[in-house]
PDB file of C-alpha atoms and ligand atoms in Angstrom:
ATOM      1  CA  MET A 290     -19.664  10.653  19.491  1.00  0.00           C
ATOM      2  CA  LYS A 291     -18.179   7.669  21.314  1.00  0.00           C
ATOM      3  CA  VAL A 292     -17.064   4.279  20.056  1.00  0.00           C
ATOM      4  CA  PHE A 293     -15.976   1.171  21.947  1.00  0.00           C
ATOM      5  CA  ILE A 294     -13.470  -1.180  20.268  1.00  0.00           C
ATOM      6  CA  SER A 295     -13.062  -4.687  21.696  1.00  0.00           C
ATOM      7  CA  GLY A 296      -9.419  -5.077  20.580  1.00  0.00           C
ATOM      8  CA  ASN A 297      -6.659  -3.526  18.504  1.00  0.00           C
ATOM      9  CA  ILE A 298      -7.186  -2.273  14.973  1.00  0.00           C
ATOM     10  CA  ALA A 299      -4.868  -0.624  12.432  1.00  0.00           C
ATOM     11  CA  PRO A 300      -3.524   2.724  13.775  1.00  0.00           C
ATOM     12  CA  ALA A 301      -4.567   4.547  10.575  1.00  0.00           C
ATOM     13  CA  ALA A 302      -8.197   3.701  11.365  1.00  0.00           C
ATOM     14  CA  LEU A 303      -7.919   4.975  14.933  1.00  0.00           C
ATOM     15  CA  GLN A 304      -6.437   8.180  13.581  1.00  0.00           C
ATOM     16  CA  ARG A 305      -9.303   8.598  11.092  1.00  0.00           C
ATOM     17  CA  LEU A 306     -11.857   8.091  13.845  1.00  0.00           C
ATOM     18  CA  GLU A 307     -10.096  10.645  16.034  1.00  0.00           C
ATOM     19  CA  GLU A 308      -9.920  13.134  13.147  1.00  0.00           C
ATOM     20  CA  ASN A 309     -13.706  12.807  13.003  1.00  0.00           C
ATOM     21  CA  ASN A 310     -13.926  13.799  16.681  1.00  0.00           C
ATOM     22  CA  ILE A 311     -14.827  10.328  17.819  1.00  0.00           C
ATOM     23  CA  SER A 312     -13.758   9.475  21.298  1.00  0.00           C
ATOM     24  CA  ILE A 313     -12.447   5.893  21.511  1.00  0.00           C
ATOM     25  CA  THR A 314     -12.420   3.424  24.369  1.00  0.00           C
ATOM     26  CA  GLN A 315     -10.529   0.187  23.739  1.00  0.00           C
ATOM     27  CA  TRP A 316     -10.382  -3.241  25.390  1.00  0.00           C
ATOM     28  CA  ASN A 317      -6.678  -3.741  26.050  1.00  0.00           C
ATOM     29  CA  GLU A 318      -6.588  -6.957  28.065  1.00  0.00           C
ATOM     30  CA  ASP A 319      -4.955 -10.125  26.720  1.00  0.00           C
ATOM     31  CA  ARG A 320      -8.126 -12.181  27.104  1.00  0.00           C
ATOM     32  CA  GLN A 321     -11.325 -11.982  25.062  1.00  0.00           C
ATOM     33  CA  ILE A 322     -13.935  -9.693  26.611  1.00  0.00           C
ATOM     34  CA  THR A 323     -17.008 -11.506  28.042  1.00  0.00           C
ATOM     35  CA  THR A 324     -20.572 -10.674  26.967  1.00  0.00           C
ATOM     36  CA  ASP A 325     -21.310  -9.087  30.395  1.00  0.00           C
ATOM     37  CA  GLU A 326     -18.201  -6.927  30.167  1.00  0.00           C
ATOM     38  CA  LEU A 327     -19.111  -6.014  26.619  1.00  0.00           C
ATOM     39  CA  ILE A 328     -22.607  -4.933  27.619  1.00  0.00           C
ATOM     40  CA  GLU A 329     -21.110  -2.800  30.369  1.00  0.00           C
ATOM     41  CA  ALA A 330     -18.445  -1.334  28.050  1.00  0.00           C
ATOM     42  CA  CYS A 331     -21.000  -0.383  25.377  1.00  0.00           C
ATOM     43  CA  LYS A 332     -23.474   1.200  27.846  1.00  0.00           C
ATOM     44  CA  ASN A 333     -22.575   4.783  27.116  1.00  0.00           C
ATOM     45  CA  GLN A 334     -21.330   4.402  23.575  1.00  0.00           C
ATOM     46  CA  ASP A 335     -22.766   5.378  20.199  1.00  0.00           C
ATOM     47  CA  GLY A 336     -20.938   2.782  18.145  1.00  0.00           C
ATOM     48  CA  PHE A 337     -19.149  -0.524  18.654  1.00  0.00           C
ATOM     49  CA  ILE A 338     -16.277  -2.053  16.660  1.00  0.00           C
ATOM     50  CA  SER A 339     -16.312  -5.783  17.306  1.00  0.00           C
ATOM     51  CA  VAL A 340     -12.858  -7.343  17.156  1.00  0.00           C
ATOM     52  CA  GLY A 341     -12.771 -11.105  17.718  1.00  0.00           C
ATOM     53  CA  PRO A 342     -15.545 -13.628  18.299  1.00  0.00           C
ATOM     54  CA  ASN A 343     -17.758 -11.470  20.526  1.00  0.00           C
ATOM     55  CA  LYS A 344     -21.265 -12.842  20.765  1.00  0.00           C
ATOM     56  CA  ILE A 345     -23.530 -10.207  19.236  1.00  0.00           C
ATOM     57  CA  ASN A 346     -26.482 -12.197  20.516  1.00  0.00           C
ATOM     58  CA  ALA A 347     -29.973 -11.304  21.765  1.00  0.00           C
ATOM     59  CA  ASP A 348     -28.682 -10.574  25.308  1.00  0.00           C
ATOM     60  CA  PHE A 349     -26.089  -8.149  24.025  1.00  0.00           C
ATOM     61  CA  LEU A 350     -28.319  -6.527  21.425  1.00  0.00           C
ATOM     62  CA  ASN A 351     -31.294  -6.066  23.760  1.00  0.00           C
ATOM     63  CA  ALA A 352     -29.006  -4.420  26.311  1.00  0.00           C
ATOM     64  CA  SER A 353     -27.424  -2.229  23.618  1.00  0.00           C
ATOM     65  CA  LYS A 354     -30.465  -0.892  21.732  1.00  0.00           C
ATOM     66  CA  HIS A 355     -28.982   2.587  21.896  1.00  0.00           C
ATOM     67  CA  LEU A 356     -26.073   1.699  19.549  1.00  0.00           C
ATOM     68  CA  LYS A 357     -26.258   3.563  16.247  1.00  0.00           C
ATOM     69  CA  VAL A 358     -23.958   1.097  14.503  1.00  0.00           C
ATOM     70  CA  ILE A 359     -21.943  -2.084  15.023  1.00  0.00           C
ATOM     71  CA  ALA A 360     -18.930  -2.597  12.744  1.00  0.00           C
ATOM     72  CA  LEU A 361     -17.449  -6.097  12.646  1.00  0.00           C
ATOM     73  CA  HIS A 362     -13.699  -6.514  12.189  1.00  0.00           C
ATOM     74  CA  SER A 363     -14.359  -9.541   9.970  1.00  0.00           C
ATOM     75  CA  VAL A 364     -16.108 -10.646   6.838  1.00  0.00           C
ATOM     76  CA  GLY A 365     -17.759 -13.540   8.742  1.00  0.00           C
ATOM     77  CA  PHE A 366     -20.842 -12.705  10.790  1.00  0.00           C
ATOM     78  CA  ASP A 367     -21.907 -16.034  12.286  1.00  0.00           C
ATOM     79  CA  GLN A 368     -21.552 -14.476  15.749  1.00  0.00           C
ATOM     80  CA  VAL A 369     -24.407 -12.028  15.068  1.00  0.00           C
ATOM     81  CA  ASP A 370     -28.092 -12.664  15.762  1.00  0.00           C
ATOM     82  CA  ILE A 371     -29.250 -10.936  12.574  1.00  0.00           C
ATOM     83  CA  GLU A 372     -32.966 -11.295  13.294  1.00  0.00           C
ATOM     84  CA  VAL A 373     -32.643  -9.442  16.619  1.00  0.00           C
ATOM     85  CA  ALA A 374     -30.355  -6.756  15.133  1.00  0.00           C
ATOM     86  CA  LYS A 375     -32.915  -6.227  12.356  1.00  0.00           C
ATOM     87  CA  LYS A 376     -35.816  -6.050  14.791  1.00  0.00           C
ATOM     88  CA  LEU A 377     -33.986  -3.485  16.910  1.00  0.00           C
ATOM     89  CA  ASN A 378     -32.928  -1.629  13.784  1.00  0.00           C
ATOM     90  CA  ILE A 379     -29.226  -1.663  14.674  1.00  0.00           C
ATOM     91  CA  PRO A 380     -27.109  -1.535  11.496  1.00  0.00           C
ATOM     92  CA  VAL A 381     -24.323  -4.124  11.478  1.00  0.00           C
ATOM     93  CA  GLY A 382     -21.516  -3.974   8.903  1.00  0.00           C
ATOM     94  CA  ASN A 383     -18.631  -6.271   7.914  1.00  0.00           C
ATOM     95  CA  THR A 384     -15.513  -6.128   5.721  1.00  0.00           C
ATOM     96  CA  PRO A 385     -16.239  -7.980   2.459  1.00  0.00           C
ATOM     97  CA  GLY A 386     -13.866  -8.353  -0.489  1.00  0.00           C
ATOM     98  CA  VAL A 387     -10.683  -6.892   0.926  1.00  0.00           C
ATOM     99  CA  LEU A 388      -9.493 -10.050   2.659  1.00  0.00           C
ATOM    100  CA  SER A 389     -10.137 -12.576  -0.099  1.00  0.00           C
ATOM    101  CA  ALA A 390      -6.567 -12.691  -1.456  1.00  0.00           C
ATOM    102  CA  ALA A 391      -4.883 -12.889   1.959  1.00  0.00           C
ATOM    103  CA  THR A 392      -7.245 -15.613   3.188  1.00  0.00           C
ATOM    104  CA  ALA A 393      -6.776 -17.613  -0.009  1.00  0.00           C
ATOM    105  CA  ASP A 394      -3.007 -17.267   0.472  1.00  0.00           C
ATOM    106  CA  THR A 395      -3.418 -18.854   3.900  1.00  0.00           C
ATOM    107  CA  ALA A 396      -5.419 -21.745   2.433  1.00  0.00           C
ATOM    108  CA  PHE A 397      -2.749 -22.222  -0.245  1.00  0.00           C
ATOM    109  CA  LEU A 398       0.027 -22.068   2.371  1.00  0.00           C
ATOM    110  CA  LEU A 399      -1.712 -24.757   4.445  1.00  0.00           C
ATOM    111  CA  MET A 400      -2.324 -26.963   1.407  1.00  0.00           C
ATOM    112  CA  LEU A 401       1.342 -26.858   0.434  1.00  0.00           C
ATOM    113  CA  ALA A 402       2.569 -27.234   4.029  1.00  0.00           C
ATOM    114  CA  VAL A 403       0.365 -30.300   4.542  1.00  0.00           C
ATOM    115  CA  SER A 404       1.301 -31.871   1.212  1.00  0.00           C
ATOM    116  CA  ARG A 405       5.020 -31.741   2.196  1.00  0.00           C
ATOM    117  CA  LYS A 406       4.584 -32.326   5.958  1.00  0.00           C
ATOM    118  CA  ALA A 407       6.356 -28.991   6.513  1.00  0.00           C
ATOM    119  CA  PHE A 408       5.141 -28.197  10.032  1.00  0.00           C
ATOM    120  CA  PHE A 409       6.039 -31.721  11.186  1.00  0.00           C
ATOM    121  CA  GLY A 410       9.531 -31.320   9.711  1.00  0.00           C
ATOM    122  CA  TYR A 411      10.019 -28.033  11.524  1.00  0.00           C
ATOM    123  CA  ARG A 412       8.934 -29.596  14.806  1.00  0.00           C
ATOM    124  CA  LYS A 413      11.382 -32.472  14.204  1.00  0.00           C
ATOM    125  CA  ILE A 414      14.252 -29.981  14.054  1.00  0.00           C
ATOM    126  CA  ILE A 415      13.272 -27.960  17.111  1.00  0.00           C
ATOM    127  CA  ASP A 416      12.622 -31.147  19.081  1.00  0.00           C
ATOM    128  CA  GLY A 417      16.190 -32.282  18.287  1.00  0.00           C
ATOM    129  CA  ASN A 418      15.000 -35.303  16.275  1.00  0.00           C
ATOM    130  CA  TRP A 419      16.740 -34.539  12.952  1.00  0.00           C
ATOM    131  CA  VAL A 420      19.522 -37.062  13.218  1.00  0.00           C
ATOM    132  CA  LYS A 421      20.194 -38.204   9.650  1.00  0.00           C
ATOM    133  CA  TYR A 422      19.012 -37.976   6.054  1.00  0.00           C
ATOM    134  CA  GLU A 423      16.045 -40.325   5.634  1.00  0.00           C
ATOM    135  CA  PRO A 424      15.113 -40.848   1.961  1.00  0.00           C
ATOM    136  CA  ALA A 425      12.134 -43.096   2.665  1.00  0.00           C
ATOM    137  CA  GLN A 426      10.500 -41.178   5.499  1.00  0.00           C
ATOM    138  CA  GLU A 427       8.060 -38.292   5.778  1.00  0.00           C
ATOM    139  CA  LEU A 428       7.215 -38.380   2.107  1.00  0.00           C
ATOM    140  CA  GLY A 429       4.707 -35.835   0.900  1.00  0.00           C
ATOM    141  CA  ILE A 430       2.340 -35.931  -2.043  1.00  0.00           C
ATOM    142  CA  GLU A 431       2.483 -33.694  -5.103  1.00  0.00           C
ATOM    143  CA  LEU A 432      -0.264 -31.319  -6.157  1.00  0.00           C
ATOM    144  CA  ASN A 433       0.433 -30.968  -9.854  1.00  0.00           C
ATOM    145  CA  GLY A 434      -2.623 -31.821 -11.981  1.00  0.00           C
ATOM    146  CA  LYS A 435      -4.683 -32.884  -8.963  1.00  0.00           C
ATOM    147  CA  THR A 436      -8.328 -31.945  -8.346  1.00  0.00           C
ATOM    148  CA  LEU A 437      -9.193 -29.063  -6.040  1.00  0.00           C
ATOM    149  CA  GLY A 438     -12.668 -29.276  -4.536  1.00  0.00           C
ATOM    150  CA  VAL A 439     -14.048 -25.983  -3.256  1.00  0.00           C
ATOM    151  CA  PHE A 440     -16.877 -26.098  -0.754  1.00  0.00           C
ATOM    152  CA  GLY A 441     -18.206 -22.544  -1.085  1.00  0.00           C
ATOM    153  CA  LEU A 442     -16.995 -20.971  -4.328  1.00  0.00           C
ATOM    154  CA  GLY A 443     -17.415 -17.292  -3.454  1.00  0.00           C
ATOM    155  CA  LYS A 444     -14.755 -14.570  -3.449  1.00  0.00           C
ATOM    156  CA  ILE A 445     -12.223 -16.372  -1.237  1.00  0.00           C
ATOM    157  CA  GLY A 446     -12.838 -19.776  -2.807  1.00  0.00           C
ATOM    158  CA  LEU A 447     -12.341 -18.291  -6.266  1.00  0.00           C
ATOM    159  CA  GLU A 448      -9.013 -16.694  -5.250  1.00  0.00           C
ATOM    160  CA  MET A 449      -7.829 -20.048  -3.876  1.00  0.00           C
ATOM    161  CA  ALA A 450      -8.962 -21.855  -7.028  1.00  0.00           C
ATOM    162  CA  LYS A 451      -7.136 -19.362  -9.264  1.00  0.00           C
ATOM    163  CA  LYS A 452      -3.905 -19.797  -7.286  1.00  0.00           C
ATOM    164  CA  CYS A 453      -4.157 -23.597  -7.468  1.00  0.00           C
ATOM    165  CA  LYS A 454      -4.813 -23.514 -11.199  1.00  0.00           C
ATOM    166  CA  ALA A 455      -1.933 -21.121 -11.865  1.00  0.00           C
ATOM    167  CA  ALA A 456       0.560 -22.949  -9.645  1.00  0.00           C
ATOM    168  CA  TYR A 457      -0.341 -26.600 -10.242  1.00  0.00           C
ATOM    169  CA  ASN A 458      -2.810 -26.639 -13.125  1.00  0.00           C
ATOM    170  CA  MET A 459      -5.339 -28.175 -10.755  1.00  0.00           C
ATOM    171  CA  LYS A 460      -8.795 -29.060 -12.027  1.00  0.00           C
ATOM    172  CA  VAL A 461     -11.426 -27.121 -10.042  1.00  0.00           C
ATOM    173  CA  VAL A 462     -14.712 -28.670  -8.923  1.00  0.00           C
ATOM    174  CA  TYR A 463     -17.078 -27.056  -6.439  1.00  0.00           C
ATOM    175  CA  HIS A 464     -20.291 -27.280  -4.498  1.00  0.00           C
ATOM    176  CA  ASN A 465     -22.413 -24.257  -3.523  1.00  0.00           C
ATOM    177  CA  ARG A 466     -26.031 -23.708  -2.611  1.00  0.00           C
ATOM    178  CA  SER A 467     -26.375 -21.958  -5.948  1.00  0.00           C
ATOM    179  CA  ARG A 468     -24.140 -22.191  -8.989  1.00  0.00           C
ATOM    180  CA  ASN A 469     -21.389 -19.619  -9.582  1.00  0.00           C
ATOM    181  CA  GLU A 470     -21.661 -19.282 -13.348  1.00  0.00           C
ATOM    182  CA  ALA A 471     -19.131 -16.443 -13.532  1.00  0.00           C
ATOM    183  CA  ALA A 472     -16.516 -18.685 -11.894  1.00  0.00           C
ATOM    184  CA  GLU A 473     -17.481 -21.594 -14.129  1.00  0.00           C
ATOM    185  CA  LYS A 474     -16.658 -19.358 -17.128  1.00  0.00           C
ATOM    186  CA  GLU A 475     -13.555 -17.740 -15.628  1.00  0.00           C
ATOM    187  CA  ILE A 476     -11.729 -20.842 -14.411  1.00  0.00           C
ATOM    188  CA  ALA A 477     -13.712 -23.714 -15.961  1.00  0.00           C
ATOM    189  CA  ALA A 478     -14.925 -24.760 -12.510  1.00  0.00           C
ATOM    190  CA  GLU A 479     -17.275 -27.730 -12.579  1.00  0.00           C
ATOM    191  CA  TYR A 480     -20.345 -27.815 -10.337  1.00  0.00           C
ATOM    192  CA  LEU A 481     -20.854 -31.118  -8.476  1.00  0.00           C
ATOM    193  CA  SER A 482     -23.258 -32.498  -5.895  1.00  0.00           C
ATOM    194  CA  PHE A 483     -21.782 -32.511  -2.372  1.00  0.00           C
ATOM    195  CA  ASP A 484     -21.160 -36.263  -2.460  1.00  0.00           C
ATOM    196  CA  GLU A 485     -19.471 -36.044  -5.877  1.00  0.00           C
ATOM    197  CA  LEU A 486     -17.298 -33.208  -4.574  1.00  0.00           C
ATOM    198  CA  LEU A 487     -16.164 -35.464  -1.734  1.00  0.00           C
ATOM    199  CA  ALA A 488     -15.512 -38.363  -4.074  1.00  0.00           C
ATOM    200  CA  GLN A 489     -13.484 -36.390  -6.640  1.00  0.00           C
ATOM    201  CA  SER A 490     -11.397 -33.955  -4.547  1.00  0.00           C
ATOM    202  CA  ASP A 491      -7.702 -34.551  -3.894  1.00  0.00           C
ATOM    203  CA  VAL A 492      -7.708 -31.328  -1.889  1.00  0.00           C
ATOM    204  CA  LEU A 493     -10.984 -30.175  -0.374  1.00  0.00           C
ATOM    205  CA  THR A 494     -10.947 -26.549   0.726  1.00  0.00           C
ATOM    206  CA  VAL A 495     -13.739 -24.957   2.785  1.00  0.00           C
ATOM    207  CA  HIS A 496     -14.747 -21.352   2.068  1.00  0.00           C
ATOM    208  CA  THR A 497     -18.329 -21.168   3.232  1.00  0.00           C
ATOM    209  CA  ALA A 498     -20.024 -19.394   6.120  1.00  0.00           C
ATOM    210  CA  LEU A 499     -20.846 -21.134   9.399  1.00  0.00           C
ATOM    211  CA  THR A 500     -24.626 -21.569   9.456  1.00  0.00           C
ATOM    212  CA  THR A 501     -27.024 -24.129  10.921  1.00  0.00           C
ATOM    213  CA  GLU A 502     -26.694 -25.937   7.593  1.00  0.00           C
ATOM    214  CA  THR A 503     -22.863 -26.092   7.601  1.00  0.00           C
ATOM    215  CA  LYS A 504     -22.326 -26.612  11.359  1.00  0.00           C
ATOM    216  CA  GLU A 505     -20.085 -29.697  11.805  1.00  0.00           C
ATOM    217  CA  LYS A 506     -20.852 -30.630   8.187  1.00  0.00           C
ATOM    218  CA  PHE A 507     -17.446 -32.313   7.973  1.00  0.00           C
ATOM    219  CA  SER A 508     -18.025 -35.259  10.292  1.00  0.00           C
ATOM    220  CA  MET A 509     -16.757 -38.843  10.129  1.00  0.00           C
ATOM    221  CA  GLU A 510     -19.607 -39.767   7.812  1.00  0.00           C
ATOM    222  CA  VAL A 511     -18.417 -37.111   5.360  1.00  0.00           C
ATOM    223  CA  PHE A 512     -14.682 -37.846   5.773  1.00  0.00           C
ATOM    224  CA  ARG A 513     -15.476 -41.474   4.904  1.00  0.00           C
ATOM    225  CA  LYS A 514     -16.807 -40.314   1.521  1.00  0.00           C
ATOM    226  CA  MET A 515     -13.490 -38.603   0.700  1.00  0.00           C
ATOM    227  CA  LYS A 516     -10.421 -40.158  -0.955  1.00  0.00           C
ATOM    228  CA  SER A 517      -7.999 -41.824   1.454  1.00  0.00           C
ATOM    229  CA  LYS A 518      -5.252 -39.586  -0.018  1.00  0.00           C
ATOM    230  CA  ALA A 519      -7.331 -36.401   0.339  1.00  0.00           C
ATOM    231  CA  ILE A 520      -6.216 -33.235   2.118  1.00  0.00           C
ATOM    232  CA  PHE A 521      -8.872 -31.271   4.016  1.00  0.00           C
ATOM    233  CA  ILE A 522      -8.310 -27.498   4.351  1.00  0.00           C
ATOM    234  CA  ASN A 523     -10.453 -25.195   6.500  1.00  0.00           C
ATOM    235  CA  THR A 524      -9.783 -21.457   6.657  1.00  0.00           C
ATOM    236  CA  ALA A 525     -13.460 -20.508   7.103  1.00  0.00           C
ATOM    237  CA  ARG A 526     -14.795 -21.405  10.558  1.00  0.00           C
ATOM    238  CA  GLY A 527     -13.755 -24.204  12.913  1.00  0.00           C
ATOM    239  CA  GLY A 528     -17.401 -24.970  13.622  1.00  0.00           C
ATOM    240  CA  ILE A 529     -17.774 -26.343  10.080  1.00  0.00           C
ATOM    241  CA  HIS A 530     -15.798 -29.477  10.992  1.00  0.00           C
ATOM    242  CA  ASN A 531     -16.199 -31.856  13.900  1.00  0.00           C
ATOM    243  CA  GLU A 532     -12.695 -31.807  15.356  1.00  0.00           C
ATOM    244  CA  GLN A 533     -12.883 -35.138  17.197  1.00  0.00           C
ATOM    245  CA  ASP A 534     -14.028 -36.793  13.975  1.00  0.00           C
ATOM    246  CA  LEU A 535     -11.227 -35.088  12.059  1.00  0.00           C
ATOM    247  CA  ILE A 536      -8.640 -36.390  14.547  1.00  0.00           C
ATOM    248  CA  LYS A 537     -10.084 -39.900  14.215  1.00  0.00           C
ATOM    249  CA  ALA A 538     -10.250 -39.676  10.412  1.00  0.00           C
ATOM    250  CA  LEU A 539      -6.541 -38.792  10.321  1.00  0.00           C
ATOM    251  CA  GLU A 540      -5.526 -41.374  12.925  1.00  0.00           C
ATOM    252  CA  GLU A 541      -7.416 -44.100  11.073  1.00  0.00           C
ATOM    253  CA  LYS A 542      -6.093 -42.885   7.693  1.00  0.00           C
ATOM    254  CA  VAL A 543      -9.609 -42.265   6.404  1.00  0.00           C
ATOM    255  CA  ILE A 544      -8.106 -39.103   4.872  1.00  0.00           C
ATOM    256  CA  TRP A 545      -4.422 -38.238   4.366  1.00  0.00           C
ATOM    257  CA  GLY A 546      -3.960 -34.760   5.792  1.00  0.00           C
ATOM    258  CA  ALA A 547      -5.485 -31.546   7.082  1.00  0.00           C
ATOM    259  CA  GLY A 548      -4.627 -27.859   7.198  1.00  0.00           C
ATOM    260  CA  LEU A 549      -6.543 -25.632   9.568  1.00  0.00           C
ATOM    261  CA  ASP A 550      -6.479 -21.903  10.159  1.00  0.00           C
ATOM    262  CA  VAL A 551      -9.640 -22.238  12.207  1.00  0.00           C
ATOM    263  CA  THR A 552     -10.243 -24.789  14.926  1.00  0.00           C
ATOM    264  CA  ASN A 553     -13.122 -26.080  16.974  1.00  0.00           C
ATOM    265  CA  PRO A 554     -12.861 -24.732  19.656  1.00  0.00           C
ATOM    266  CA  GLU A 555     -10.587 -21.666  19.406  1.00  0.00           C
ATOM    267  CA  PRO A 556      -8.003 -21.252  20.763  1.00  0.00           C
ATOM    268  CA  MET A 557      -6.822 -24.839  20.214  1.00  0.00           C
ATOM    269  CA  ASP A 558      -5.386 -26.646  23.227  1.00  0.00           C
ATOM    270  CA  LYS A 559      -1.597 -26.949  22.942  1.00  0.00           C
ATOM    271  CA  ASN A 560      -1.822 -30.712  23.519  1.00  0.00           C
ATOM    272  CA  ASN A 561      -4.353 -31.303  20.728  1.00  0.00           C
ATOM    273  CA  PRO A 562      -3.221 -34.459  18.841  1.00  0.00           C
ATOM    274  CA  LEU A 563      -3.548 -32.612  15.511  1.00  0.00           C
ATOM    275  CA  LEU A 564      -0.472 -30.576  16.432  1.00  0.00           C
ATOM    276  CA  PHE A 565       1.689 -33.711  16.527  1.00  0.00           C
ATOM    277  CA  MET A 566       0.542 -35.409  13.325  1.00  0.00           C
ATOM    278  CA  GLU A 567       2.812 -35.692  10.281  1.00  0.00           C
ATOM    279  CA  SER A 568       0.471 -34.434   7.586  1.00  0.00           C
ATOM    280  CA  VAL A 569      -1.283 -31.703   9.537  1.00  0.00           C
ATOM    281  CA  ALA A 570      -0.633 -27.972   9.660  1.00  0.00           C
ATOM    282  CA  VAL A 571      -2.483 -25.676  12.058  1.00  0.00           C
ATOM    283  CA  LEU A 572      -2.387 -21.880  12.277  1.00  0.00           C
ATOM    284  CA  PRO A 573      -4.032 -19.644  14.905  1.00  0.00           C
ATOM    285  CA  HIS A 574      -6.754 -17.989  12.769  1.00  0.00           C
ATOM    286  CA  ILE A 575      -4.429 -15.669  10.844  1.00  0.00           C
ATOM    287  CA  GLY A 576      -6.211 -15.908   7.472  1.00  0.00           C
ATOM    288  CA  SER A 577      -6.412 -12.183   6.815  1.00  0.00           C
ATOM    289  CA  ALA A 578      -3.463 -11.132   8.977  1.00  0.00           C
ATOM    290  CA  THR A 579      -1.317  -9.048   6.650  1.00  0.00           C
ATOM    291  CA  GLU A 580      -0.506  -5.373   7.138  1.00  0.00           C
ATOM    292  CA  GLU A 581      -2.186  -4.490   3.846  1.00  0.00           C
ATOM    293  CA  THR A 582      -5.373  -6.456   4.440  1.00  0.00           C
ATOM    294  CA  ARG A 583      -5.816  -5.423   8.054  1.00  0.00           C
ATOM    295  CA  GLU A 584      -5.429  -1.800   6.983  1.00  0.00           C
ATOM    296  CA  ALA A 585      -8.002  -2.275   4.209  1.00  0.00           C
ATOM    297  CA  MET A 586     -10.397  -3.979   6.655  1.00  0.00           C
ATOM    298  CA  ALA A 587      -9.980  -1.122   9.108  1.00  0.00           C
ATOM    299  CA  GLY A 588     -10.786   1.309   6.280  1.00  0.00           C
ATOM    300  CA  LEU A 589     -14.156  -0.383   5.665  1.00  0.00           C
ATOM    301  CA  ILE A 590     -14.831  -0.433   9.395  1.00  0.00           C
ATOM    302  CA  VAL A 591     -14.283   3.323   9.594  1.00  0.00           C
ATOM    303  CA  GLU A 592     -16.673   3.831   6.651  1.00  0.00           C
ATOM    304  CA  ASN A 593     -19.325   1.712   8.375  1.00  0.00           C
ATOM    305  CA  ILE A 594     -18.871   3.559  11.672  1.00  0.00           C
ATOM    306  CA  LEU A 595     -18.917   7.061  10.203  1.00  0.00           C
ATOM    307  CA  ALA A 596     -22.031   6.365   8.126  1.00  0.00           C
ATOM    308  CA  GLY A 597     -23.827   4.716  11.050  1.00  0.00           C
ATOM    309  CA  LEU A 598     -23.003   7.513  13.480  1.00  0.00           C
ATOM    310  CA  ASN A 599     -24.255  10.066  10.936  1.00  0.00           C
ATOM    311  CA  GLY A 600     -27.530   8.178  10.609  1.00  0.00           C
ATOM    312  CA  GLU A 601     -26.733   7.233   7.015  1.00  0.00           C
ATOM    313  CA  LYS A 602     -27.050   3.822   5.381  1.00  0.00           C
ATOM    314  CA  ILE A 603     -23.840   1.905   6.122  1.00  0.00           C
ATOM    315  CA  PRO A 604     -21.861   0.915   2.995  1.00  0.00           C
ATOM    316  CA  TYR A 605     -21.140  -2.741   3.957  1.00  0.00           C
ATOM    317  CA  PRO A 606     -24.240  -4.064   5.736  1.00  0.00           C
ATOM    318  CA  ILE A 607     -24.661  -7.753   6.612  1.00  0.00           C
ATOM    319  CA  TYR A 608     -28.432  -7.548   6.220  1.00  0.00           C
TER     320      TYR A 608
HETATM  321  C1  LIG B 973     -13.138 -13.015   9.089  1.00  0.00           C
HETATM  322  O1  LIG B 973     -12.943 -11.923   8.567  1.00  0.00           O
HETATM  323  O2  LIG B 973     -14.249 -13.551   9.116  1.00  0.00           O
HETATM  324  C2  LIG B 973     -11.960 -13.663   9.741  1.00  0.00           C
HETATM  325  O3  LIG B 973     -12.132 -15.035   9.878  1.00  0.00           O
HETATM  326  C3  LIG B 973     -11.693 -13.029  11.080  1.00  0.00           C
HETATM  327  O4  LIG B 973     -12.698 -13.385  11.960  1.00  0.00           O
END
């Protein structure tokens, strides 16, 4: 059996695939593979491991009907045309659960970095602008006892909420399509309407999927409903915020700060004004990038691939 991988994955997973007599072809270039190149690369393959934001769209799927399985190297699956995959009966799997703690750590890191203007301070040093002690400049805001608003209280949102409660005794409020009663019991999270969430949150953290409903949900209209001292954190998908509106909201002090692990578009341009703002921290989509988590993700990918190639039901299907 043959599998194409559109990037690098944990070596232990490659070894497991090889031990199962799977012959691997990998995309090794520094740039993201295009859809045409992907179609070509998958032509004679049995399975495909999708690393990065490859478009698993109708064009790709219709040209790749022969694939027995597609395993995503992500929990998110907004890049997949599920209806077409279903119609063509191509199983598609993801990596749920194993990256919740690492991604929540990234959200927490951004929240803290923004609240103390940490990335701006670092830039000040490397730019040679740290000239004297300035007691009245670059003041942050404290998190203790503040309100954390979670937009999308699922596994990752719950991990973030638990960390914020444990570290800063933050009150947790949330908005979901449907209520998370288990989380309400576990951490006393309070369900609010979307507008109430905006009005009450000191830190608003996004942990929802990118869908037609959430696309550019955080626009100027929404930022205007938030507190002027609020911090906006997005570790989910850059497409959930409108980046021009976010820049404007920060420039006009509609909100206080922002921490992003995901940008719109990705990669972010190195001259993007967000990178030069005091209370902003941006990371290059590293939410789940720890040795432990990437290894665990690769483990689920191998399980999806092996099951799919054997014609069995895959253990982590997205539909
Ligand atoms: C995920 O798992 O969805 C991460 O954001 C990587 O794409």
